[in-house]
CSV table of N, CA and C in Angstrom, one decimal:
chain,number,residue,atom,x,y,z
A,27,UNK,N,117.2,100.2,89.9
A,27,UNK,CA,115.9,99.5,90.1
A,27,UNK,C,115.9,98.9,91.5
A,28,UNK,N,114.9,99.2,92.3
A,28,UNK,CA,114.8,98.7,93.7
A,28,UNK,C,114.8,97.2,93.8
A,29,UNK,N,114.2,96.6,92.8
A,29,UNK,CA,114.1,95.1,92.9
A,29,UNK,C,115.3,94.3,92.3
A,30,UNK,N,116.3,95.1,91.8
A,30,UNK,CA,117.4,94.4,91.2
A,30,UNK,C,118.3,93.8,92.3
A,31,UNK,N,118.4,92.4,92.3
A,31,UNK,CA,119.2,91.8,93.3
A,31,UNK,C,120.7,92.1,93.3
A,32,UNK,N,121.2,92.6,92.2
A,32,UNK,CA,122.6,92.9,92.0
A,32,UNK,C,122.9,94.4,92.4
A,33,UNK,N,122.0,95.2,92.7
A,33,UNK,CA,122.2,96.6,93.0
A,33,UNK,C,123.0,96.6,94.3
A,34,UNK,N,123.9,97.7,94.5
A,34,UNK,CA,124.7,97.8,95.7
A,34,UNK,C,124.0,98.6,96.7
A,35,UNK,N,124.1,98.2,98.0
A,35,UNK,CA,123.5,98.9,99.1
A,35,UNK,C,124.6,99.1,100.1
A,36,UNK,N,124.6,100.3,100.7
A,36,UNK,CA,125.6,100.7,101.7
A,36,UNK,C,125.3,100.1,103.0
A,37,UNK,N,126.3,99.5,103.7
A,37,UNK,CA,126.1,98.9,105.0
A,37,UNK,C,125.9,99.9,106.1
A,38,UNK,N,125.0,99.8,107.0
A,38,UNK,CA,124.8,100.8,108.0
A,38,UNK,C,125.9,100.7,109.1
A,39,UNK,N,126.6,99.6,109.2
A,39,UNK,CA,127.6,99.4,110.2
A,39,UNK,C,129.0,100.0,109.8
A,40,UNK,N,129.3,99.9,108.5
A,40,UNK,CA,130.5,100.4,108.0
A,40,UNK,C,130.2,101.0,106.6
A,41,UNK,N,130.4,102.3,106.5
A,41,UNK,CA,130.0,103.0,105.3
A,41,UNK,C,130.8,102.7,104.1
A,42,UNK,N,132.0,102.0,104.3
A,42,UNK,CA,132.8,101.6,103.2
A,42,UNK,C,132.4,100.3,102.6
A,43,UNK,N,131.5,99.6,103.2
A,43,UNK,CA,131.0,98.3,102.7
A,43,UNK,C,129.8,98.6,101.8
A,44,UNK,N,129.9,98.0,100.6
A,44,UNK,CA,128.8,98.1,99.6
A,44,UNK,C,128.5,96.7,99.2
A,45,UNK,N,127.3,96.3,99.5
A,45,UNK,CA,126.9,94.9,99.3
A,45,UNK,C,125.8,94.7,98.3
A,46,UNK,N,125.8,93.6,97.5
A,46,UNK,CA,124.7,93.3,96.6
A,46,UNK,C,123.5,93.1,97.4
A,47,UNK,N,122.3,93.5,96.9
A,47,UNK,CA,121.0,93.5,97.6
A,47,UNK,C,120.7,92.0,98.0
A,48,UNK,N,121.0,91.1,97.1
A,48,UNK,CA,120.7,89.7,97.4
A,48,UNK,C,121.5,89.1,98.6
A,49,UNK,N,122.6,89.7,98.9
A,49,UNK,CA,123.5,89.3,100.0
A,49,UNK,C,123.3,90.1,101.3
A,50,UNK,N,122.6,91.2,101.2
A,50,UNK,CA,122.5,92.2,102.2
A,50,UNK,C,122.0,91.7,103.6
A,51,UNK,N,120.9,90.8,103.6
A,51,UNK,CA,120.5,90.3,105.0
A,51,UNK,C,121.6,89.5,105.7
A,52,UNK,N,122.3,88.7,104.9
A,52,UNK,CA,123.4,87.9,105.5
A,52,UNK,C,124.6,88.8,106.0
A,53,UNK,N,124.8,89.8,105.2
A,53,UNK,CA,125.9,90.8,105.6
A,53,UNK,C,125.5,91.5,106.9
A,54,UNK,N,124.3,91.9,107.0
A,54,UNK,CA,123.9,92.6,108.2
A,54,UNK,C,124.1,91.8,109.5
A,55,UNK,N,123.8,90.5,109.4
A,55,UNK,CA,124.0,89.6,110.6
A,55,UNK,C,125.5,89.5,110.9
A,56,UNK,N,126.3,89.4,109.9
A,56,UNK,CA,127.8,89.3,110.1
A,56,UNK,C,128.4,90.6,110.6
A,57,UNK,N,128.0,91.7,110.0
A,57,UNK,CA,128.6,92.9,110.3
A,57,UNK,C,128.1,93.4,111.7
A,58,UNK,N,126.9,93.0,112.1
A,58,UNK,CA,126.4,93.4,113.4
A,58,UNK,C,127.3,92.8,114.5
A,59,UNK,N,127.8,91.6,114.3
A,59,UNK,CA,128.7,91.0,115.2
A,59,UNK,C,130.1,91.7,115.2
A,60,UNK,N,130.5,92.2,114.1
A,60,UNK,CA,131.8,92.8,114.0
A,60,UNK,C,131.9,94.2,114.5
A,61,UNK,N,130.7,94.9,114.5
A,61,UNK,CA,130.6,96.3,115.0
A,61,UNK,C,129.6,96.4,116.1
A,62,UNK,N,129.8,95.8,117.3
A,62,UNK,CA,128.8,95.8,118.3
A,62,UNK,C,128.5,97.2,118.9
A,63,UNK,N,129.5,98.1,118.9
A,63,UNK,CA,129.2,99.4,119.4
A,63,UNK,C,128.3,100.2,118.5
A,64,UNK,N,128.5,100.1,117.2
A,64,UNK,CA,127.6,100.7,116.2
A,64,UNK,C,126.2,100.1,116.3
A,65,UNK,N,126.2,98.8,116.4
A,65,UNK,CA,124.9,98.1,116.5
A,65,UNK,C,124.0,98.6,117.7
A,66,UNK,N,124.7,99.0,118.8
A,66,UNK,CA,123.9,99.5,119.9
A,66,UNK,C,123.2,100.8,119.6
A,67,UNK,N,123.8,101.6,118.7
A,67,UNK,CA,123.3,102.9,118.4
A,67,UNK,C,122.2,102.9,117.3
A,68,UNK,N,122.0,101.7,116.7
A,68,UNK,CA,121.1,101.6,115.5
A,68,UNK,C,119.8,101.0,116.0
A,69,UNK,N,118.7,101.4,115.4
A,69,UNK,CA,117.4,100.8,115.7
A,69,UNK,C,116.9,100.2,114.4
A,70,UNK,N,116.1,99.1,114.5
A,70,UNK,CA,115.5,98.4,113.3
A,70,UNK,C,114.1,98.9,113.0
A,71,UNK,N,113.9,99.2,111.8
A,71,UNK,CA,112.6,99.6,111.3
A,71,UNK,C,111.6,98.5,111.5
A,72,UNK,N,110.4,98.8,112.0
A,72,UNK,CA,109.4,97.7,112.2
A,72,UNK,C,108.8,97.3,110.9
A,73,UNK,N,109.0,98.0,109.8
A,73,UNK,CA,108.4,97.6,108.5
A,73,UNK,C,109.4,96.9,107.6
A,74,UNK,N,110.7,97.0,107.9
A,74,UNK,CA,111.7,96.4,107.1
A,74,UNK,C,112.9,96.2,107.9
A,75,UNK,N,113.3,95.0,108.2
A,75,UNK,CA,114.4,94.7,109.1
A,75,UNK,C,115.8,95.1,108.4
A,76,UNK,N,115.7,95.4,107.1
A,76,UNK,CA,117.0,95.8,106.5
A,76,UNK,C,117.2,97.3,106.7
A,77,UNK,N,116.2,98.0,107.2
A,77,UNK,CA,116.4,99.4,107.5
A,77,UNK,C,116.9,99.6,108.9
A,78,UNK,N,118.2,100.0,109.0
A,78,UNK,CA,118.8,100.2,110.3
A,78,UNK,C,119.1,101.7,110.4
A,79,UNK,N,118.6,102.4,111.3
A,79,UNK,CA,118.7,103.9,111.4
A,79,UNK,C,119.2,104.2,112.8
A,80,UNK,N,119.8,105.4,113.0
A,80,UNK,CA,120.1,105.8,114.4
A,80,UNK,C,118.9,105.9,115.2
A,81,UNK,N,119.0,105.5,116.5
A,81,UNK,CA,117.8,105.4,117.4
A,81,UNK,C,117.0,106.7,117.4
A,82,UNK,N,117.8,107.8,117.4
A,82,UNK,CA,117.1,109.1,117.5
A,82,UNK,C,116.3,109.4,116.2
A,83,UNK,N,116.6,108.8,115.1
A,83,UNK,CA,115.9,109.1,113.9
A,83,UNK,C,114.8,108.1,113.6
A,84,UNK,N,114.6,107.1,114.5
A,84,UNK,CA,113.7,106.0,114.2
A,84,UNK,C,112.2,106.5,113.9
A,85,UNK,N,111.7,107.4,114.8
A,85,UNK,CA,110.3,107.9,114.7
A,85,UNK,C,110.2,108.6,113.3
A,86,UNK,N,111.2,109.4,112.9
A,86,UNK,CA,111.1,110.1,111.7
A,86,UNK,C,111.1,109.1,110.5
A,87,UNK,N,112.0,108.1,110.6
A,87,UNK,CA,112.0,107.0,109.6
A,87,UNK,C,110.7,106.3,109.5
A,88,UNK,N,110.1,106.0,110.6
A,88,UNK,CA,108.8,105.3,110.6
A,88,UNK,C,107.7,106.1,109.8
A,89,UNK,N,107.7,107.4,110.0
A,89,UNK,CA,106.8,108.2,109.4
A,89,UNK,C,107.0,108.2,107.8
A,90,UNK,N,108.2,108.1,107.4
A,90,UNK,CA,108.6,108.3,106.0
A,90,UNK,C,108.8,107.0,105.3
A,91,UNK,N,108.9,105.9,106.0
A,91,UNK,CA,109.3,104.6,105.4
A,91,UNK,C,108.4,104.1,104.3
A,92,UNK,N,109.0,103.9,103.2
A,92,UNK,CA,108.2,103.4,102.0
A,92,UNK,C,107.5,102.1,102.2
A,93,UNK,N,108.1,101.2,103.0
A,93,UNK,CA,107.6,99.9,103.3
A,93,UNK,C,106.3,99.9,104.2
A,94,UNK,N,106.1,101.0,104.8
A,94,UNK,CA,104.9,101.1,105.7
A,94,UNK,C,103.7,101.0,104.9
A,95,UNK,N,103.6,101.5,103.7
A,95,UNK,CA,102.4,101.4,102.9
A,95,UNK,C,102.1,100.0,102.5
A,96,UNK,N,103.1,99.2,102.3
A,96,UNK,CA,102.9,97.8,101.9
A,96,UNK,C,102.3,97.0,103.1
A,97,UNK,N,102.8,97.3,104.3
A,97,UNK,CA,102.3,96.6,105.5
A,97,UNK,C,100.8,97.0,105.7
A,98,UNK,N,100.6,98.3,105.6
A,98,UNK,CA,99.2,98.8,105.9
A,98,UNK,C,98.3,98.2,104.9
A,99,UNK,N,98.7,98.1,103.6
A,99,UNK,CA,97.8,97.6,102.6
A,99,UNK,C,97.6,96.1,102.8
A,100,UNK,N,98.6,95.4,103.3
A,100,UNK,CA,98.4,94.0,103.6
A,100,UNK,C,97.4,93.8,104.7
A,101,UNK,N,97.4,94.7,105.7
A,101,UNK,CA,96.5,94.6,106.9
A,101,UNK,C,95.1,94.9,106.4
A,102,UNK,N,94.9,95.9,105.5
A,102,UNK,CA,93.6,96.2,104.9
A,102,UNK,C,93.1,95.0,104.1
A,103,UNK,N,93.9,94.4,103.3
A,103,UNK,CA,93.5,93.3,102.5
A,103,UNK,C,93.2,92.1,103.3
A,104,UNK,N,93.9,91.8,104.3
A,104,UNK,CA,93.7,90.7,105.2
A,104,UNK,C,92.3,90.9,105.9
A,105,UNK,N,92.1,92.0,106.5
A,105,UNK,CA,90.9,92.2,107.2
A,105,UNK,C,89.7,92.2,106.3
A,106,UNK,N,89.8,92.8,105.1
A,106,UNK,CA,88.6,92.7,104.2
A,106,UNK,C,88.4,91.3,103.7
A,107,UNK,N,89.5,90.6,103.5
A,107,UNK,CA,89.3,89.2,103.1
A,107,UNK,C,88.7,88.4,104.2
A,108,UNK,N,89.1,88.6,105.4
A,108,UNK,CA,88.6,87.9,106.5
A,108,UNK,C,87.1,88.2,106.7
A,109,UNK,N,86.7,89.4,106.5
A,109,UNK,CA,85.2,89.8,106.6
A,109,UNK,C,84.5,89.1,105.5
A,110,UNK,N,85.0,89.0,104.2
A,110,UNK,CA,84.4,88.4,103.1
A,110,UNK,C,84.2,86.9,103.4
A,111,UNK,N,85.3,86.3,104.0
A,111,UNK,CA,85.2,84.8,104.3
A,111,UNK,C,84.1,84.6,105.4
A,112,UNK,N,84.0,85.5,106.3
A,112,UNK,CA,83.0,85.3,107.4
A,112,UNK,C,81.6,85.4,106.8
A,113,UNK,N,81.4,86.4,105.9
A,113,UNK,CA,80.1,86.5,105.3
A,113,UNK,C,79.7,85.4,104.4
A,114,UNK,N,80.7,84.8,103.7
A,114,UNK,CA,80.5,83.8,102.7
A,114,UNK,C,80.5,82.4,103.3
A,115,UNK,N,81.0,82.3,104.6
A,115,UNK,CA,81.1,81.0,105.2
A,115,UNK,C,79.8,80.4,105.5
A,116,UNK,N,79.6,79.2,105.0
A,116,UNK,CA,78.4,78.4,105.3
A,116,UNK,C,78.8,77.2,106.0
A,117,UNK,N,78.1,76.9,107.1
A,117,UNK,CA,78.5,75.8,107.9
A,117,UNK,C,78.0,74.5,107.2
A,118,UNK,N,78.9,73.6,107.1
A,118,UNK,CA,78.6,72.3,106.4
A,118,UNK,C,78.5,71.2,107.5
A,119,UNK,N,78.6,71.6,108.8
A,119,UNK,CA,78.5,70.6,109.9
A,119,UNK,C,77.1,70.1,110.0
A,120,UNK,N,77.0,68.8,110.2
A,120,UNK,CA,75.7,68.2,110.4
A,120,UNK,C,75.8,67.3,111.7
A,121,UNK,N,74.8,67.3,112.5
A,121,UNK,CA,74.8,66.4,113.6
A,121,UNK,C,74.8,65.0,113.2
A,122,UNK,N,75.6,64.2,113.9
A,122,UNK,CA,75.6,62.7,113.6
A,122,UNK,C,74.3,62.1,114.0
A,123,UNK,N,73.9,61.0,113.3
A,123,UNK,CA,72.6,60.4,113.7
A,123,UNK,C,72.7,59.9,115.1
A,124,UNK,N,71.5,60.0,115.8
A,124,UNK,CA,71.5,59.6,117.2
A,124,UNK,C,70.6,58.4,117.3
A,125,UNK,N,71.1,57.4,118.0
A,125,UNK,CA,70.3,56.2,118.2
A,125,UNK,C,69.6,56.3,119.6
A,126,UNK,N,69.9,57.3,120.4
A,126,UNK,CA,69.3,57.4,121.7
A,126,UNK,C,67.9,58.0,121.6
A,127,UNK,N,67.0,57.5,122.5
A,127,UNK,CA,65.7,58.0,122.6
A,127,UNK,C,65.5,58.4,124.1
A,128,UNK,N,65.6,59.7,124.4
A,128,UNK,CA,65.6,60.1,125.8
A,128,UNK,C,64.2,60.1,126.4
A,129,UNK,N,63.2,59.9,125.5
A,129,UNK,CA,61.8,59.9,126.0
A,129,UNK,C,61.5,58.5,126.6
A,130,UNK,N,62.2,57.4,126.2
A,130,UNK,CA,61.9,56.1,126.7
A,130,UNK,C,62.8,55.7,127.9
C-alpha cells in the first residue's frame, strides 16, 4: 500500500538501506551528507522531493511521475476556485460619511 507509513523504501544513496516510509524524508537528509558523491549525480523530482533519480533520467521521470497528476489537478482546482471566488465576490466596502462640503 502506497500510503502505509510502515512500508519499506529503498534509499537512493545506498541500495542496501531500506527505510520505513514515515522516516524516509529524515533519512534522505542524513544520507545525502554521508554520500556527497552520489548526491551530486542525483536530481530531485519537481513533483515529489522524495524522488531522487540520476540526472540523465530526470526528464523521463518527469514525464512518467505519478505525482505530476496531483500537482496538475491542484493547479486546475486552485485556478477554477479563484475564478469562482472572483465571480462571486461582492464588494462590501462603503465610503465613510463625509462632513466636507466642497461647494462652500
